[in-house]
Short mmCIF file of C-alpha atoms in Angstrom, two decimals:
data_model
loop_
_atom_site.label_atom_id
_atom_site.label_comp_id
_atom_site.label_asym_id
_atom_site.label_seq_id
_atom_site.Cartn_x
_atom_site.Cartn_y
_atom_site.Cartn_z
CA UNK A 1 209.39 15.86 127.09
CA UNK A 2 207.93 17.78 129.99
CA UNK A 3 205.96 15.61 132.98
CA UNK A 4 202.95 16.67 134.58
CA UNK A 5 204.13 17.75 137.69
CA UNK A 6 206.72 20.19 135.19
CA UNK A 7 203.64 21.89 133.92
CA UNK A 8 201.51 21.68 137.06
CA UNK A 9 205.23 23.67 138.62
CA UNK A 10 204.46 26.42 135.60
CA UNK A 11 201.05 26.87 136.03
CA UNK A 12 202.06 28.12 139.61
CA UNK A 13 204.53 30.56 138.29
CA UNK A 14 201.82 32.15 136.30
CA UNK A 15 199.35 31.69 139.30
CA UNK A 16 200.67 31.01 142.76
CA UNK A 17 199.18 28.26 144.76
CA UNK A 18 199.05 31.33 147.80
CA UNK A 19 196.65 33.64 145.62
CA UNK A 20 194.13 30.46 145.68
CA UNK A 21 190.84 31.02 148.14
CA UNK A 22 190.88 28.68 151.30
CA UNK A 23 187.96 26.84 150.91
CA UNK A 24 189.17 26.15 147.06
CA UNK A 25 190.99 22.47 145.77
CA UNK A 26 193.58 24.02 142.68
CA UNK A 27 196.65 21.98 141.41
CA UNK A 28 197.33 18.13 140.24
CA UNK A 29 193.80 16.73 141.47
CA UNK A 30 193.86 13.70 139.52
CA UNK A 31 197.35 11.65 137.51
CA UNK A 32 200.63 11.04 138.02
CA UNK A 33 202.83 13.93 138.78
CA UNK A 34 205.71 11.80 136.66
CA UNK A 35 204.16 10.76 133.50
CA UNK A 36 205.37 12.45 130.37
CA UNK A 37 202.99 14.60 128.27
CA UNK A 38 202.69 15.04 124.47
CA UNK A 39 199.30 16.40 124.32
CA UNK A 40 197.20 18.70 126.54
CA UNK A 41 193.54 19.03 126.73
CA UNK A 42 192.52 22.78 127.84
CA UNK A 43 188.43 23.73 129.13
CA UNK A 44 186.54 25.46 131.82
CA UNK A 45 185.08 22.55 132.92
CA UNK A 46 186.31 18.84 133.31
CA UNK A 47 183.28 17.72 131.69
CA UNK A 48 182.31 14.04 130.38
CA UNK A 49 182.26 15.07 126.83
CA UNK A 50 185.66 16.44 127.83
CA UNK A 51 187.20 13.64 128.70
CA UNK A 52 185.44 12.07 125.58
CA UNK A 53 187.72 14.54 123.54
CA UNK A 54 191.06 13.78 125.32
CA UNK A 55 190.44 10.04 125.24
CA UNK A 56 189.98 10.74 121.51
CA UNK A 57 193.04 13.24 121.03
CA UNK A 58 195.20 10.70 123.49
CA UNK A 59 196.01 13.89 125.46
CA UNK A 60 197.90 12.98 128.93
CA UNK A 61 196.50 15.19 130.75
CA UNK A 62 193.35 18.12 131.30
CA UNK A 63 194.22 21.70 132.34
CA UNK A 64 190.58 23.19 133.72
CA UNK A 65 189.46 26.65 135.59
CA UNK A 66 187.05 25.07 137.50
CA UNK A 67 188.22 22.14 140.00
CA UNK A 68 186.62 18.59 138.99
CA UNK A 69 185.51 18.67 142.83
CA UNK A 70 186.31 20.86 145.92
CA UNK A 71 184.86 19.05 148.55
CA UNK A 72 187.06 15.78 149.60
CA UNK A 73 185.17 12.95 147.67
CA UNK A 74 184.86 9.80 150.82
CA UNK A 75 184.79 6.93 148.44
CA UNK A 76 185.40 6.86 144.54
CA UNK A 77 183.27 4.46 142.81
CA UNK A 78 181.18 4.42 139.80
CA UNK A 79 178.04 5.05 142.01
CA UNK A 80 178.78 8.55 142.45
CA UNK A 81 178.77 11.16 140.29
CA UNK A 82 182.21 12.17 140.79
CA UNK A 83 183.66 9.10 141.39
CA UNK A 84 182.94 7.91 137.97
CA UNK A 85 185.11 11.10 136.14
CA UNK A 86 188.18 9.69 138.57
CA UNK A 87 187.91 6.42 137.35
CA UNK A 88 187.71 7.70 133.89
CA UNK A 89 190.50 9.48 134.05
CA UNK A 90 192.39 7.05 135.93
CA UNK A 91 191.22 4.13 133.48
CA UNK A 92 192.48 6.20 130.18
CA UNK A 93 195.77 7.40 131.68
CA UNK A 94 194.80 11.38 132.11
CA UNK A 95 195.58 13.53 134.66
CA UNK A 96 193.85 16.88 136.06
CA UNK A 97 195.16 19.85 136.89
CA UNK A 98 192.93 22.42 137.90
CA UNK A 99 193.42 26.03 138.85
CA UNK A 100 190.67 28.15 139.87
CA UNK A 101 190.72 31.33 141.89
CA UNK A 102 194.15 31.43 142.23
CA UNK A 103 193.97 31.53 138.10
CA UNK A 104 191.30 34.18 139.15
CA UNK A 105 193.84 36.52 141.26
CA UNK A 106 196.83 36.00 139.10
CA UNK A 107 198.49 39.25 137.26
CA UNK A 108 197.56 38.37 133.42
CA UNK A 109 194.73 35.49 134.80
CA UNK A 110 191.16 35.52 134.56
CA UNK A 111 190.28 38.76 135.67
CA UNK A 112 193.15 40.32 133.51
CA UNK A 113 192.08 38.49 130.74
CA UNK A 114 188.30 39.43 131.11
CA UNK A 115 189.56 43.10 130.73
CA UNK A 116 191.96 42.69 127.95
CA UNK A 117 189.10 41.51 126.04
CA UNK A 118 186.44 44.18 126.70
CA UNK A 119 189.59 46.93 125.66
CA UNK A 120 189.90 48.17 129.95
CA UNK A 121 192.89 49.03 131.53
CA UNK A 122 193.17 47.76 134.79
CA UNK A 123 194.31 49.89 137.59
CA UNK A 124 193.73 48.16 140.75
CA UNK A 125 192.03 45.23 142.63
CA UNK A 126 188.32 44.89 143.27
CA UNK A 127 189.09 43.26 146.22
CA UNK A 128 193.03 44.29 147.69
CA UNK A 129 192.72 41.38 150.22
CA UNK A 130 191.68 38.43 147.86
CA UNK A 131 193.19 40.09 144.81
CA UNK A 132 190.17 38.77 142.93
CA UNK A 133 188.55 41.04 140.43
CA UNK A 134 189.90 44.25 139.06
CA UNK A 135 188.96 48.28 138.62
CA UNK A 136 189.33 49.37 135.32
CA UNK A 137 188.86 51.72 132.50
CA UNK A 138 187.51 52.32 129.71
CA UNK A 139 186.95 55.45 127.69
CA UNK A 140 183.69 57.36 128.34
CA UNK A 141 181.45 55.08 126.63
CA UNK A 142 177.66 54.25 126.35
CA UNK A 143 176.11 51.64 128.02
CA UNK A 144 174.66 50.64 124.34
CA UNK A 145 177.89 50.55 122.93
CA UNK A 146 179.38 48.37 125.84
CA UNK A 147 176.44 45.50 125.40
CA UNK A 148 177.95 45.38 121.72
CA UNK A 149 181.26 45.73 122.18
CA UNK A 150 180.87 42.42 125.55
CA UNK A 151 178.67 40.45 122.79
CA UNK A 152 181.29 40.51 120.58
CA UNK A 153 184.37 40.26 122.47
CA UNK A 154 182.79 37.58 124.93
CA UNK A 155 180.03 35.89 122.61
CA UNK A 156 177.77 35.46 125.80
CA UNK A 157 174.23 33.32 125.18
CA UNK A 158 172.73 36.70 126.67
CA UNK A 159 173.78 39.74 128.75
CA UNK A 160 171.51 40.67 131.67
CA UNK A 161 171.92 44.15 133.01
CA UNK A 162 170.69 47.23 134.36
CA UNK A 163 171.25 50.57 132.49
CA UNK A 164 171.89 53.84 135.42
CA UNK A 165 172.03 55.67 132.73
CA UNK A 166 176.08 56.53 133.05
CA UNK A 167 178.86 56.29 130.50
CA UNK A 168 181.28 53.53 131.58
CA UNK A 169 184.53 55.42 132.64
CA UNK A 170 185.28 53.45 135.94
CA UNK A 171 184.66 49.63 135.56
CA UNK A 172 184.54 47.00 138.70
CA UNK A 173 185.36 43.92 136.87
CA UNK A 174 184.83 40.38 138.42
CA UNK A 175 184.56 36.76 136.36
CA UNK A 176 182.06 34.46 137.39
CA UNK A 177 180.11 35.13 140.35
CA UNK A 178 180.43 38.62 141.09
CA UNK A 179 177.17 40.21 142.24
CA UNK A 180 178.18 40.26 145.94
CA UNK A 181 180.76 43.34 144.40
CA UNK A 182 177.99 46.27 143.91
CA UNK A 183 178.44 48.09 147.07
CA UNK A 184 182.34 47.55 147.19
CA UNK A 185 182.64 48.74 143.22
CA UNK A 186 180.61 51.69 144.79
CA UNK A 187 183.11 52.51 147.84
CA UNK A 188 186.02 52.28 145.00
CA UNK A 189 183.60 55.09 142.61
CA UNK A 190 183.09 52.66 140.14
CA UNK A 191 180.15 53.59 137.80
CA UNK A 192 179.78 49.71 136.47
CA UNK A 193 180.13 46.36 137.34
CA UNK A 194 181.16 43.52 135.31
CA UNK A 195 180.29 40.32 136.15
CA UNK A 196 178.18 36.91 136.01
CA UNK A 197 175.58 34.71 138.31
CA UNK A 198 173.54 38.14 139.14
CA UNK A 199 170.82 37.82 141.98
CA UNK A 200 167.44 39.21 141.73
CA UNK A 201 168.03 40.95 144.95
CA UNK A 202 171.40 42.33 143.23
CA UNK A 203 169.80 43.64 140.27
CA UNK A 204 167.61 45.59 142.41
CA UNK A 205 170.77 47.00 144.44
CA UNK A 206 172.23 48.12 141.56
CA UNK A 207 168.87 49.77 139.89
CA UNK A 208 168.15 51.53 143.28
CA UNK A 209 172.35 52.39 143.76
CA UNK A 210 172.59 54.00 140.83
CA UNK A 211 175.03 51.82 138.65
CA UNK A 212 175.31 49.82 135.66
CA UNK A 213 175.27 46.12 135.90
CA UNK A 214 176.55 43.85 133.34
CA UNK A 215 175.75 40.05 134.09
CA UNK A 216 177.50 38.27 130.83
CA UNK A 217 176.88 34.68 132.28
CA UNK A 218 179.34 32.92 134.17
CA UNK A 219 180.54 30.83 131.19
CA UNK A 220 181.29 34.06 128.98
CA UNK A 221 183.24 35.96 131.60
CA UNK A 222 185.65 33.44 132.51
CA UNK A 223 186.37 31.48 128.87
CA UNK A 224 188.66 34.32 128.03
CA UNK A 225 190.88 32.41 129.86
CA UNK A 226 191.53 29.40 127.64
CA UNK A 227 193.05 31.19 124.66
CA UNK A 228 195.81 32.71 127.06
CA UNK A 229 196.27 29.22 128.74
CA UNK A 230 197.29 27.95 125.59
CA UNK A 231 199.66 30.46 124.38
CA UNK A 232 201.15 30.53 127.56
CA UNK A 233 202.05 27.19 127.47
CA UNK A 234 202.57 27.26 123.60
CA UNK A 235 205.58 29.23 124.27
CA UNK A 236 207.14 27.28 127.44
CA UNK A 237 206.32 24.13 126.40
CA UNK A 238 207.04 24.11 122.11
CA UNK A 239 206.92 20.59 121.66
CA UNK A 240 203.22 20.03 123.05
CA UNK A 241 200.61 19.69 121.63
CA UNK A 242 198.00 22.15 123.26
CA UNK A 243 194.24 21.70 122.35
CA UNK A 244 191.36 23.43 123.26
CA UNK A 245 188.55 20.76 123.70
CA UNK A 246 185.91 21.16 121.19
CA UNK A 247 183.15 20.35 124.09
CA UNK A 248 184.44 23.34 126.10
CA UNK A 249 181.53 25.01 125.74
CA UNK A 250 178.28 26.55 127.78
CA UNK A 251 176.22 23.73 128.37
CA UNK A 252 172.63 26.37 129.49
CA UNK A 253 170.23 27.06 126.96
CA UNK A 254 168.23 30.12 126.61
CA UNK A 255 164.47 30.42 125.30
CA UNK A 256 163.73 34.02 124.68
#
């Protein structure tokens, strides 16, 4: 039976502790590196109706994206907001790994995965010093066809973008935030951007630039994730079980 610090050890084979941003907190965040672990609990986002679900499913420990915090927390008690998913955890047994933009950088991560499901190749890095995002391609095709092909690849709550009136052929693809890309997807000849968390001031950029500009929402672009997560680990670990939570979901509404 594999422990948590044995699949924390995994999860930086597929993604390297060294690809992970400075400024970012990725790795065994909450738990007990030694426990043993029958069942994992896999979502974006260590939410409170997440840890509902693992409490329910007596899963050992949570595999997220996002970290449950990045700043260091000065006191944990059930006065804070953060403090009180700690002692949750700690209280029911669970442990949290977390791996972000390292996840994000990784060869067959976020990024990877983002473009595997909207049918680009990737050929290179959006960004060769971070390694986060990717350029891509895909096959001459309309900017009509693209929002149909994203809505049903990615099931997004809405897509937000601007239309330059190009076929896709060279695609700038970055999960999550992204909209801070335009002008280096231009300097790589990119015709399109992929991404999520769009500015107003961006969308303007991009109009006036002369490129297309897909925002699919942060929640879309990155949940491609998941489903890899869990073969991944499907096929090291056999004898685990390996959930997806049924409250990993986008928590924003939309009134249109």
């Amino acid at each position: 039976m594999p422990k948590v610090k044995d699949i924390c050890n995994y999860l930086f084979e597929l993604a390297p502790y060294e690809l992970a941003l400075s400024w970012d907190n990725v790795g065994l965040l909450v738990g007990d590196s030694e426990k043993n672990v029958k069942t994992v609990m896999l979502a974006l986002d260590i939410t409170d109706l997440v840890i509902d679900d693992a409490v329910k499913n007596s899963a050992e420990l949570i595999i997220s994206h996002h970290p449950l915090f990045i700043e260091p927390l000065c006191s944990i008690t059930d006065e804070t907001y953060y403090g009180r998913k700690v002692i949750k955890l700690i209280n029911n047994n669970i442990s949290a790994i977390c791996m972000h933009t390292n996840l994000d950088a990784a060869k067959g991560g976020v990024n990877c995965s983002l473009a595997k499901a909207l049918g680009a190749s990737v050929i290179g890095y959006l960004d060769e010093e971070s390694k986060i995002g990717n350029v891509c391609t895909l096959d001459n095709i309309t900017v009509s066809d693209f929002l149909s092909l994203a809505k049903s690849a990615l099931n997004p709550r809405g897509i937000r973008y601007i239309d330059s009136k190009k076929p896709l052929n060279k695609v700038a693809i970055c999960a999550g935030s992204g909209g801070n890309q335009i002008e280096n997807a231009l300097n790589l000849c990119c015709d399109t951007l992929v991404t999520a968390d769009v500015k107003h001031h961006q969308f303007i950029m991009a109009k006036e630039l002369g490129i297309n500009l897909f925002d699919v929402g942060h929640f879309a672009s990155e949940n491609v994730i998941i489903n890899e997560l869990q073969k991944s680990l499907g096929k090291k670990f056999s004898q685990l079980k390996i959930k997806i939570s049924s409250s990993n979901y986008q928590f924003e509404e939309y009134f249109i």
